[in-house]
Amino acid sequence: LINTTTMKLEQFMGVHDVPSYAILSHTWGNGEVTLQDFINLKVAVLEKGFAKIEHTCRQARQNGIGYAWVDTCCIDKTSSAELTEAINSMFWLYASSVVCYAYLSDLDPKGDLDAENPSSQFARSRWFRRGWTLQELIAPKIVEFYDRDWTFRGTKADLSRAVSAVTGIDGDALCDSSALPQISVARRMSWAAGRETSRLEDIAYSLLGIFDVNMPMLYGEGEKAFIRLQEEIAKETNDLTLFAWQAVKSNPENDGQSTSQKYRGILATSPAEFANSGDVVPRSDHRFNEEFVMTNKGLRINADLAKGSGGDYILILNCFRQGQAEQNIGIYLKHHGASVYARDKPKEFAVAAEWKTMSHAKRIYITKNINQAISASVDRVRRHAIRCRHGFDNGSITVARPENLWDAQNKLYLTEGLSSFGGILYFKQDSYDTFFMIACAMSDSEAPWAMFLEETEMKQISPALASPSRVFQLPKNIMGSKKIFFDKERQPTRFSISISLEEGTGDIEPMYCIDIEADADQDFLPSFMDFAEERMRKLRAKRQT
């Protein structure tokens, strides 16, 4: 801390030993005084930035405060350890101050303070556009605004309406930073959407206190810093509005992501993507949301997915826009691997009064971050998928094993990257009481195949249901490409099953398609009684054996 009388630096080790102090909030410029400069006041006074330090100390003395803290000269920026400690404790440093002097160097003494007027000097001040000044505004209990000539213009409390208008920050949070946890993650992120920092990483580091998280500083990591920030936030809260962002044109220095990228990961690339989320509020206490956790496979969550209109899925975020409580917000997802999803249509929210969810909640993974190259490969995972094509419209597939490779919305198995695959389906056609039980498989050594299974042979089928790779071990005598089924009127119909390669066109990848169709010639079919008698004869013979 700077002794405001002697203008000398003094060090205090224990938190409880720190005396009352004032703190400066400002925007950096040329000629700032470093710690090394300040040790020699004869050198420090020659720097342009010394005037800010001098005025801070003078104002503190006038307020009866013996010490002051200024970020330019009170942190040894040559020490990465001290810099990391200072940045992680920055919110606390401002919150613990007696008063914060906000110096607006571009506000004329006669500048208009009407923040609701976008052209006013106050609203256009550079101080409101800098990343670091966000927490410097919220954390202190008392903030005093000073213009270019160090003329007092009012306190945060006096100007709360004007400050809220220019920043979008809730009045409750401006008055009391302890209200921050009650405000949605998306809304807090939106406050930083239009702010800038000199270094790309600082846009993440400057938000640590807003979300009450800590992390090491790794200058040089670029946009990964903001990814890490979101990961840390996810460890502390299960507020699903963390994922309520919309893609915007990105910084040219980034990893090639932009609004033209078809698929994205679950995490945003910068606060700018929360610019339209300032009015997003949780529908209920987020503490009762499903647990989610970030893994090396992506975000893991047990989700009740809803069906989208274009073959995609919707993750419901349990939130809505203020004033539109009847409209639920969700995000579009694309299934592209073993229970793995990517964010689809990242520029949009899915919005509806109500969605029909899938049959049950299931564990899914949503890829954390996707670059342009990975995005381009997402659709290619459907290459050589096994798809249920003709004959599956008038009914539903109630069971699909293995479940993690099954894309229920598009009725296909994702097999890309697998050397072999085996699966079993239960298809319930609307006109029939019985299930069509189907086995399908493919491997490097044999062509893809699909067969009807004899449902009475569950003892032999069950191991393959538990472990679909055992489909290859099913006895041939319980499988067939043709099978007789009786409808609800007890009328028999013989069906055929086949699988063939459907060549891809345009963005559509080639797939293996399973077709079920009734045979044209049904004249030879037995009556239901003949069929039932033959079935009973086989069962009796089996029991005797």
Coordinates of C-alpha atoms in Angstrom, one line a residue:
L1 CA 0.0 0.0 0.0
I2 CA 1.1 3.6 -0.6
N3 CA 1.4 5.7 2.6
T4 CA -0.6 8.8 1.5
T5 CA 1.5 11.1 3.6
T6 CA 5.0 9.9 2.9
M7 CA 4.2 8.6 -0.6
K8 CA 6.2 5.5 0.3
L9 CA 5.2 1.8 -0.3
E10 CA 4.5 -0.3 2.9
Q11 CA 3.9 -4.0 2.9
F12 CA 1.3 -5.7 5.1
M13 CA 1.3 -9.5 5.3
G14 CA -1.8 -10.6 7.3
V15 CA -5.3 -9.9 6.0
H16 CA -6.3 -8.7 9.5
D17 CA -3.3 -6.3 9.7
V18 CA -4.2 -4.4 6.5
P19 CA -5.2 -0.8 7.4
S20 CA -8.1 1.2 5.8
Y21 CA -7.2 2.2 2.3
A22 CA -8.6 3.9 -0.8
I23 CA -8.3 2.4 -4.2
L24 CA -8.0 3.8 -7.7
S25 CA -10.0 2.6 -10.8
H26 CA -8.8 4.0 -14.1
T27 CA -7.9 3.2 -17.7
W28 CA -4.3 2.6 -18.5
G29 CA -2.4 4.8 -20.9
N30 CA 1.2 5.7 -21.8
G31 CA 3.7 6.5 -19.1
E32 CA 2.2 4.4 -16.3
V33 CA 4.3 4.2 -13.1
T34 CA 5.5 0.6 -12.3
L35 CA 6.5 -0.7 -8.9
Q36 CA 10.2 -0.4 -9.9
D37 CA 9.6 3.2 -11.0
F38 CA 7.8 4.1 -7.8
I39 CA 10.6 3.0 -5.5
N40 CA 12.6 6.0 -6.8
L41 CA 10.1 9.0 -6.6
K42 CA 12.5 11.2 -8.6
V43 CA 12.1 8.8 -11.5
A44 CA 8.3 8.2 -10.9
V45 CA 7.3 11.9 -11.0
L46 CA 8.7 12.1 -14.5
E47 CA 6.1 9.6 -15.8
K48 CA 2.7 10.9 -17.1
G49 CA 0.8 8.4 -14.9
F50 CA 2.3 9.8 -11.7
A51 CA -0.4 12.5 -11.6
K52 CA -3.1 9.9 -11.0
I53 CA -1.3 8.4 -8.1
E54 CA -0.6 11.8 -6.6
H55 CA -4.3 12.9 -6.9
T56 CA -5.4 9.5 -5.4
C57 CA -3.2 10.0 -2.4
R58 CA -4.3 13.6 -2.0
Q59 CA -8.0 12.7 -2.1
A60 CA -7.4 9.9 0.4
R61 CA -5.7 12.3 2.8
Q62 CA -8.6 14.7 2.5
N63 CA -10.9 11.8 3.4
G64 CA -8.8 10.9 6.4
I65 CA -7.5 7.7 4.8
G66 CA -3.9 6.9 5.5
Y67 CA -3.2 4.5 2.6
A68 CA -4.0 3.9 -1.0
W69 CA -3.7 1.1 -3.6
V70 CA -3.0 1.7 -7.3
D71 CA -2.7 -1.3 -9.6
T72 CA 0.1 0.2 -11.7
C73 CA 2.6 0.6 -8.9
C74 CA 1.4 -1.8 -6.2
I75 CA 1.9 -5.0 -8.1
D76 CA 5.3 -6.4 -9.2
K77 CA 4.4 -7.4 -12.7
T78 CA 7.9 -8.9 -13.2
S79 CA 6.8 -11.7 -10.8
S80 CA 4.3 -14.1 -12.4
A81 CA 3.5 -15.5 -8.9
E82 CA 2.7 -12.0 -7.5
L83 CA 0.7 -11.1 -10.7
T84 CA -1.4 -14.3 -10.4
E85 CA -2.1 -13.7 -6.7
A86 CA -3.0 -10.1 -7.4
I87 CA -5.4 -10.9 -10.2
N88 CA -7.1 -13.7 -8.3
S89 CA -7.6 -11.4 -5.3
M90 CA -8.5 -8.3 -7.3
F91 CA -12.2 -8.4 -6.5
W92 CA -11.4 -8.8 -2.8
L93 CA -8.9 -5.8 -3.0
Y94 CA -11.6 -3.5 -4.4
A95 CA -14.4 -4.9 -2.1
S96 CA -12.2 -4.3 1.0
S97 CA -11.4 -0.7 0.2
V98 CA -13.0 2.2 2.1
V99 CA -13.7 4.0 -1.1
C100 CA -12.9 3.6 -4.8
Y101 CA -12.0 6.6 -6.9
A102 CA -13.1 6.1 -10.5
Y103 CA -11.1 8.4 -12.6
L104 CA -12.7 9.1 -16.0
S105 CA -9.8 10.7 -17.9
D106 CA -12.0 11.5 -21.0
L107 CA -14.8 13.2 -19.1
D108 CA -14.7 17.0 -19.3
P109 CA -15.4 19.0 -16.2
K110 CA -18.6 20.2 -17.9
G111 CA -19.4 16.8 -19.5
D112 CA -23.0 15.6 -19.4
L113 CA -23.7 12.8 -16.9
D114 CA -26.9 11.7 -18.7
A115 CA -26.0 8.1 -19.4
E116 CA -29.4 7.4 -21.0
N117 CA -28.2 9.7 -23.7
P118 CA -25.8 7.5 -25.8
S119 CA -24.0 10.6 -27.0
S120 CA -23.3 12.0 -23.6
Q121 CA -19.6 12.1 -22.5
F122 CA -20.4 10.0 -19.5
A123 CA -22.0 7.2 -21.5
R124 CA -19.2 7.3 -24.1
S125 CA -16.3 7.2 -21.5
R126 CA -13.6 4.7 -22.2
W127 CA -13.8 3.6 -18.5
F128 CA -17.2 1.9 -19.2
R129 CA -15.8 -0.2 -22.1
R130 CA -12.7 -1.6 -20.3
G131 CA -12.8 -5.2 -19.0
W132 CA -11.2 -4.7 -15.7
T133 CA -13.4 -1.8 -14.6
L134 CA -16.4 -4.1 -14.5
Q135 CA -15.4 -5.7 -11.2
E136 CA -13.9 -2.4 -10.0
L137 CA -17.4 -0.8 -10.3
I138 CA -19.3 -3.7 -8.6
A139 CA -17.0 -4.8 -5.8
P140 CA -16.5 -1.6 -3.7
K141 CA -19.3 -0.4 -1.5
I142 CA -18.5 3.2 -2.3
V143 CA -17.4 4.4 -5.7
E144 CA -16.7 8.1 -6.3
F145 CA -16.5 9.4 -9.9
Y146 CA -14.0 12.1 -10.9
D147 CA -13.6 13.8 -14.2
R148 CA -10.4 14.7 -16.1
D149 CA -9.6 17.5 -13.7
W150 CA -10.3 15.4 -10.6
T151 CA -13.5 17.2 -10.0
F152 CA -16.0 15.1 -8.0
R153 CA -19.1 14.2 -10.1
G154 CA -21.1 11.9 -7.8
T155 CA -21.0 8.5 -6.2
K156 CA -22.2 5.1 -7.5
A157 CA -25.3 5.4 -5.3
D158 CA -26.0 9.0 -6.6
L159 CA -25.6 7.9 -10.2
S160 CA -26.9 4.4 -10.0
R161 CA -29.7 4.9 -12.5
A162 CA -27.2 6.4 -15.0
V163 CA -24.6 3.8 -14.4
S164 CA -27.1 1.0 -14.7
A165 CA -28.3 2.4 -18.0
V166 CA -24.9 2.5 -19.6
T167 CA -23.6 -0.9 -18.2
G168 CA -26.8 -3.0 -18.0
I169 CA -25.8 -4.0 -14.5
D170 CA -28.7 -4.7 -12.1
G171 CA -29.2 -2.0 -9.5
D172 CA -29.1 -4.7 -6.7
A173 CA -25.6 -5.8 -7.8
L174 CA -24.4 -2.2 -8.1
C175 CA -25.5 -1.5 -4.5
D176 CA -24.4 -4.8 -3.0
S177 CA -22.0 -7.2 -4.7
S178 CA -23.3 -10.0 -2.4
A179 CA -26.3 -10.1 -4.7
L180 CA -24.2 -11.5 -7.6
P181 CA -24.8 -15.2 -7.0
Q182 CA -28.6 -14.6 -7.3
I183 CA -28.1 -13.3 -10.9
S184 CA -27.9 -15.7 -13.8
V185 CA -24.6 -16.6 -15.3
A186 CA -25.8 -15.5 -18.7
R187 CA -26.8 -12.0 -17.4
R188 CA -23.5 -11.5 -15.6
M189 CA -21.7 -12.5 -18.8
S190 CA -23.7 -10.0 -20.8
W191 CA -22.3 -7.1 -18.7
A192 CA -18.8 -7.9 -20.2
A193 CA -20.1 -8.4 -23.7
G194 CA -19.1 -5.0 -25.0
R195 CA -15.9 -4.6 -23.0
E196 CA -12.3 -4.8 -24.2
T197 CA -8.9 -5.6 -22.7
S198 CA -5.4 -5.0 -24.0
R199 CA -4.6 -8.7 -23.8
L200 CA -7.0 -11.3 -25.1
E201 CA -6.7 -13.4 -21.9
D202 CA -7.6 -10.6 -19.6
I203 CA -11.2 -10.6 -20.8
A204 CA -11.5 -13.9 -18.8
Y205 CA -9.1 -13.0 -15.9
S206 CA -11.1 -9.8 -15.3
L207 CA -14.2 -11.8 -14.6
L208 CA -12.9 -14.1 -11.9
G209 CA -14.4 -12.0 -9.1
I210 CA -17.8 -11.6 -10.8
F211 CA -18.2 -15.4 -10.7
D212 CA -16.2 -16.0 -7.5
V213 CA -13.7 -18.4 -9.1
N214 CA -9.9 -18.7 -9.2
M215 CA -7.5 -20.0 -11.8
P216 CA -3.8 -19.6 -12.8
M217 CA -2.8 -17.0 -15.3
L218 CA -1.4 -18.3 -18.5
Y219 CA -0.6 -15.4 -20.8
G220 CA -0.2 -16.7 -24.3
E221 CA -3.2 -19.1 -24.2
G222 CA -5.5 -16.7 -26.0
E223 CA -9.2 -17.7 -26.1
K224 CA -8.5 -20.8 -24.1
A225 CA -8.5 -18.5 -21.0
F226 CA -12.3 -17.9 -21.5
I227 CA -12.9 -21.6 -22.0
R228 CA -11.1 -22.3 -18.7
L229 CA -13.1 -19.6 -17.0
Q230 CA -16.4 -21.3 -18.0
E231 CA -15.0 -24.7 -16.9
E232 CA -14.3 -23.1 -13.4
I233 CA -17.8 -21.6 -13.3
A234 CA -19.3 -25.0 -14.2
K235 CA -17.5 -26.5 -11.1
E236 CA -19.2 -24.0 -8.8
T237 CA -22.8 -23.8 -10.2
N238 CA -25.2 -25.9 -12.2
D239 CA -26.9 -22.8 -13.7
L240 CA -27.8 -23.9 -17.2
T241 CA -27.8 -20.3 -18.5
L242 CA -24.0 -20.7 -18.7
F243 CA -24.8 -22.3 -22.1
A244 CA -27.3 -19.6 -23.2
W245 CA -25.1 -17.8 -25.7
Q246 CA -25.4 -17.2 -29.4
A247 CA -22.5 -17.2 -31.9
V248 CA -21.1 -13.9 -33.2
K249 CA -18.3 -13.1 -35.6
S250 CA -15.2 -13.8 -33.8
N251 CA -11.8 -12.2 -33.3
P252 CA -9.5 -12.9 -36.3
E253 CA -6.9 -14.0 -33.8
N254 CA -9.0 -16.9 -32.7
D255 CA -9.1 -20.5 -33.8
G256 CA -11.1 -19.9 -36.9
Q257 CA -14.5 -20.0 -35.3
S258 CA -17.1 -17.6 -36.7
T259 CA -20.8 -17.4 -37.5
S260 CA -20.2 -19.4 -40.6
Q261 CA -19.1 -22.4 -38.6
K262 CA -21.9 -25.0 -38.7
Y263 CA -21.3 -26.7 -35.4
R264 CA -19.8 -25.5 -32.1
G265 CA -19.0 -26.9 -28.7
I266 CA -21.1 -26.2 -25.6
L267 CA -18.9 -23.3 -24.4
A268 CA -18.8 -19.8 -25.8
T269 CA -15.5 -18.2 -27.1
S270 CA -16.0 -14.8 -25.5
P271 CA -18.4 -12.7 -23.4
A272 CA -19.5 -11.1 -26.7
E273 CA -21.5 -14.2 -27.4
F274 CA -23.7 -13.4 -24.4
A275 CA -24.6 -9.9 -25.7
N276 CA -28.2 -10.9 -26.3
S277 CA -28.5 -12.9 -23.0
G278 CA -28.9 -10.0 -20.6
D279 CA -32.6 -10.7 -20.1
V280 CA -32.2 -14.5 -19.7
V281 CA -33.4 -15.7 -16.3
P282 CA -33.7 -19.2 -14.7
R283 CA -37.2 -20.7 -14.5
S284 CA -36.5 -22.0 -11.1
D285 CA -33.7 -22.3 -8.5
H286 CA -30.7 -23.6 -10.5
R287 CA -29.6 -25.7 -7.5
F288 CA -32.4 -28.2 -8.5
N289 CA -31.2 -28.5 -12.0
E290 CA -29.5 -31.8 -13.2
E291 CA -25.9 -32.2 -12.1
F292 CA -23.4 -31.6 -14.9
V293 CA -19.7 -31.9 -15.0
M294 CA -16.9 -31.2 -17.6
T295 CA -14.9 -34.3 -18.6
N296 CA -12.2 -35.0 -21.1
K297 CA -15.0 -36.1 -23.4
G298 CA -17.0 -32.9 -23.0
L299 CA -19.9 -31.8 -20.8
R300 CA -21.6 -34.8 -19.2
I301 CA -25.2 -34.3 -18.2
N302 CA -28.3 -36.5 -17.8
A303 CA -30.7 -34.8 -20.1
D304 CA -34.3 -35.0 -21.2
L305 CA -33.7 -34.2 -24.8
A306 CA -36.5 -32.8 -27.0
K307 CA -36.9 -33.4 -30.7
G308 CA -36.0 -30.6 -33.1
S309 CA -37.7 -30.2 -36.5
G310 CA -34.6 -30.8 -38.7
G311 CA -33.3 -34.1 -37.3
D312 CA -31.5 -32.5 -34.4
Y313 CA -32.2 -32.5 -30.7
I314 CA -32.9 -29.7 -28.1
L315 CA -31.3 -29.4 -24.7
I316 CA -33.8 -27.4 -22.5
L317 CA -31.9 -24.9 -20.4
N318 CA -34.7 -24.3 -17.9
C319 CA -34.7 -20.5 -18.5
F320 CA -36.7 -17.8 -20.4
R321 CA -36.4 -14.2 -21.5
Q322 CA -37.7 -11.7 -18.9
G323 CA -41.3 -10.8 -19.8
Q324 CA -41.7 -14.0 -21.9
A325 CA -42.1 -16.6 -19.2
E326 CA -44.3 -18.7 -21.5
Q327 CA -41.4 -19.4 -23.9
N328 CA -38.7 -21.9 -22.9
I329 CA -35.2 -21.5 -24.1
G330 CA -33.1 -24.4 -25.4
I331 CA -30.1 -25.0 -27.7
Y332 CA -29.9 -27.3 -30.7
L333 CA -27.7 -30.3 -30.6
K334 CA -26.4 -32.8 -33.3
H335 CA -25.6 -36.4 -32.4
H336 CA -22.2 -37.2 -33.9
G337 CA -20.7 -40.1 -31.9
A338 CA -21.2 -42.5 -29.0
S339 CA -23.5 -40.4 -26.9
V340 CA -21.6 -37.4 -28.1
Y341 CA -23.3 -34.2 -29.3
A342 CA -22.2 -30.9 -30.8
R343 CA -24.1 -27.6 -30.7
D344 CA -26.1 -27.1 -33.9
K345 CA -27.4 -23.7 -35.2
P346 CA -25.2 -21.8 -32.7
K347 CA -26.5 -18.5 -33.8
E348 CA -30.0 -19.5 -32.6
F349 CA -31.9 -20.4 -29.5
A350 CA -34.6 -23.0 -29.7
V351 CA -37.7 -21.3 -28.3
A352 CA -41.1 -22.9 -27.7
A353 CA -43.9 -23.0 -25.1
E354 CA -43.5 -26.8 -24.7
W355 CA -41.4 -29.5 -26.1
K356 CA -42.1 -33.2 -26.3
T357 CA -39.1 -34.9 -24.7
M358 CA -37.7 -38.3 -25.5
S359 CA -38.9 -41.3 -23.6
H360 CA -36.4 -41.0 -20.7
A361 CA -33.4 -38.9 -19.5
K362 CA -30.1 -40.3 -20.6
R363 CA -26.5 -39.5 -20.1
I364 CA -25.0 -37.5 -23.0
Y365 CA -21.7 -35.7 -23.7
I366 CA -21.6 -32.4 -25.4
T367 CA -18.2 -31.6 -27.0
K368 CA -16.5 -28.7 -25.1
N369 CA -15.0 -26.8 -27.9
I370 CA -15.1 -27.4 -31.7
N371 CA -12.9 -25.6 -34.3
Q372 CA -13.7 -25.2 -38.0
A373 CA -12.0 -28.5 -39.0
I374 CA -13.9 -30.6 -36.4
S375 CA -17.1 -28.8 -37.3
A376 CA -16.6 -29.9 -41.0
S377 CA -16.2 -33.5 -39.9
V378 CA -19.4 -33.7 -37.8
D379 CA -21.7 -34.6 -40.7
R380 CA -19.2 -37.1 -42.0
V381 CA -19.7 -39.3 -39.0
R382 CA -22.9 -40.5 -40.7
R383 CA -20.8 -42.1 -43.5
H384 CA -21.8 -45.8 -43.6
A385 CA -24.3 -45.4 -40.7
I386 CA -26.9 -48.1 -40.5
R387 CA -30.3 -46.3 -41.1
C388 CA -33.8 -47.6 -40.8
R389 CA -35.4 -46.4 -44.0
H390 CA -38.5 -47.9 -45.6
G391 CA -41.2 -49.6 -43.6
F392 CA -40.4 -47.9 -40.3
D393 CA -42.8 -44.9 -40.6
N394 CA -46.0 -46.5 -39.2
G395 CA -44.7 -47.4 -35.8
S396 CA -41.9 -46.8 -33.3
I397 CA -38.5 -48.3 -32.4
T398 CA -38.9 -48.9 -28.7
V399 CA -35.5 -50.5 -28.0
A400 CA -32.1 -50.0 -29.7
R401 CA -28.9 -51.6 -28.5
P402 CA -26.3 -50.3 -28.2
E403 CA -28.1 -47.2 -27.0
N404 CA -25.1 -44.9 -27.1
L405 CA -24.7 -45.2 -30.9
W406 CA -28.4 -45.0 -31.6
D407 CA -29.7 -41.6 -33.0
A408 CA -33.4 -42.0 -32.3
Q409 CA -34.4 -38.7 -34.0
N410 CA -32.9 -39.9 -37.4
K411 CA -33.4 -43.7 -36.8
L412 CA -29.8 -44.7 -37.4
Y413 CA -26.7 -46.2 -35.8
L414 CA -23.5 -44.1 -36.0
T415 CA -20.8 -46.6 -36.9
E416 CA -18.0 -44.3 -38.1
G417 CA -14.6 -45.3 -36.8
L418 CA -15.7 -48.8 -35.7
S419 CA -14.0 -51.9 -37.0
S420 CA -17.1 -53.9 -36.3
F421 CA -20.7 -53.2 -35.2
G422 CA -23.6 -55.2 -34.0
G423 CA -27.1 -54.0 -33.0
I424 CA -30.6 -55.2 -32.0
L425 CA -33.8 -53.2 -32.6
Y426 CA -37.4 -53.7 -31.4
F427 CA -39.8 -52.2 -33.9
K428 CA -43.5 -52.0 -33.0
Q429 CA -45.6 -51.4 -36.1
D430 CA -49.0 -49.8 -35.3
S431 CA -51.1 -52.6 -37.0
Y432 CA -49.4 -55.5 -35.2
D433 CA -49.4 -56.6 -31.6
T434 CA -46.0 -58.3 -31.8
F435 CA -42.6 -56.7 -32.1
F436 CA -40.4 -57.0 -35.2
M437 CA -37.1 -58.0 -33.6
I438 CA -34.2 -57.1 -35.9
A439 CA -30.4 -57.8 -35.7
C440 CA -28.0 -55.9 -37.9
A441 CA -24.2 -56.0 -38.1
M442 CA -21.2 -54.9 -40.1
S443 CA -17.5 -55.6 -39.9
D444 CA -14.3 -55.2 -41.9
S445 CA -14.4 -58.9 -42.9
E446 CA -18.0 -59.2 -44.0
A447 CA -20.7 -57.1 -45.7
P448 CA -23.4 -55.4 -43.6
W449 CA -26.5 -57.6 -43.0
A450 CA -29.9 -57.3 -41.3
M451 CA -32.2 -60.1 -40.2
F452 CA -35.4 -60.8 -38.4
L453 CA -35.0 -62.7 -35.1
E454 CA -37.2 -65.4 -33.8
E455 CA -38.6 -63.7 -30.6
T456 CA -39.3 -67.1 -28.9
E457 CA -35.6 -67.7 -28.7
M458 CA -34.9 -65.1 -26.0
K459 CA -32.5 -67.3 -24.1
Q460 CA -30.1 -67.1 -27.1
I461 CA -30.9 -63.5 -27.9
S462 CA -30.5 -62.1 -24.4
P463 CA -26.7 -62.2 -24.4
A464 CA -26.6 -60.1 -27.6
L465 CA -29.0 -57.6 -26.0
A466 CA -26.7 -57.2 -23.0
S467 CA -23.6 -56.9 -25.2
P468 CA -24.5 -56.2 -28.9
S469 CA -21.0 -57.3 -30.1
R470 CA -22.4 -60.9 -29.5
V471 CA -24.8 -60.4 -32.5
F472 CA -22.1 -62.1 -34.5
Q473 CA -22.5 -65.2 -32.4
L474 CA -26.3 -65.6 -32.8
P475 CA -27.3 -69.0 -34.3
K476 CA -28.3 -68.8 -37.9
N477 CA -31.4 -70.9 -37.3
I478 CA -33.1 -68.1 -35.3
M479 CA -32.5 -65.5 -38.0
G480 CA -34.1 -65.0 -41.4
S481 CA -34.6 -62.5 -44.1
K482 CA -38.4 -63.3 -44.2
K483 CA -40.8 -63.7 -41.4
I484 CA -44.6 -64.1 -41.0
F485 CA -46.4 -61.6 -38.7
F486 CA -50.1 -61.6 -37.7
D487 CA -51.9 -58.2 -37.5
K488 CA -54.5 -57.4 -34.8
E489 CA -57.2 -59.1 -36.9
R490 CA -55.1 -62.3 -36.9
Q491 CA -54.4 -62.0 -40.6
P492 CA -50.9 -63.2 -41.6
T493 CA -48.4 -61.2 -43.7
R494 CA -45.0 -62.2 -44.7
F495 CA -42.3 -59.5 -44.5
S496 CA -38.9 -59.3 -46.1
I497 CA -35.9 -57.4 -44.7
S498 CA -32.9 -56.2 -46.6
I499 CA -30.0 -53.8 -46.3
S500 CA -28.4 -51.8 -49.1
L501 CA -26.0 -48.9 -49.6
E502 CA -27.6 -45.6 -50.4
E503 CA -25.1 -43.4 -52.2
G504 CA -24.7 -39.9 -50.7
T505 CA -25.5 -36.7 -52.5
G506 CA -24.3 -33.2 -51.6
D507 CA -24.1 -32.9 -47.8
I508 CA -25.7 -36.3 -47.3
E509 CA -23.2 -39.1 -46.6
P510 CA -23.6 -42.6 -48.0
M511 CA -25.4 -44.9 -45.6
Y512 CA -26.5 -48.6 -45.3
C513 CA -30.3 -48.6 -45.2
I514 CA -32.5 -51.3 -43.7
D515 CA -35.9 -51.7 -45.5
I516 CA -38.9 -53.8 -44.4
E517 CA -41.7 -54.5 -46.8
A518 CA -44.6 -56.9 -47.2
D519 CA -44.1 -59.6 -49.9
A520 CA -46.2 -59.1 -53.0
D521 CA -47.2 -62.8 -53.1
Q522 CA -49.1 -63.8 -49.9
D523 CA -51.3 -66.6 -51.4
F524 CA -49.3 -69.5 -49.9
L525 CA -49.5 -68.1 -46.3
P526 CA -51.0 -70.4 -43.6
S527 CA -54.0 -69.6 -41.5
F528 CA -53.5 -68.3 -38.0
M529 CA -54.6 -71.6 -36.6
D530 CA -52.2 -73.6 -38.8
F531 CA -49.4 -71.2 -37.9
A532 CA -50.2 -71.4 -34.1
E533 CA -50.4 -75.2 -34.3
E534 CA -47.0 -75.4 -36.0
R535 CA -45.5 -73.0 -33.4
M536 CA -46.8 -75.2 -30.6
R537 CA -45.4 -78.3 -32.2
K538 CA -42.0 -76.7 -32.4
L539 CA -42.2 -75.6 -28.7
R540 CA -43.2 -79.1 -27.5
A541 CA -40.3 -80.6 -29.5
K542 CA -37.9 -78.1 -28.0
R543 CA -39.1 -78.9 -24.4
Q544 CA -38.7 -82.7 -25.0
T545 CA -35.2 -82.1 -26.3

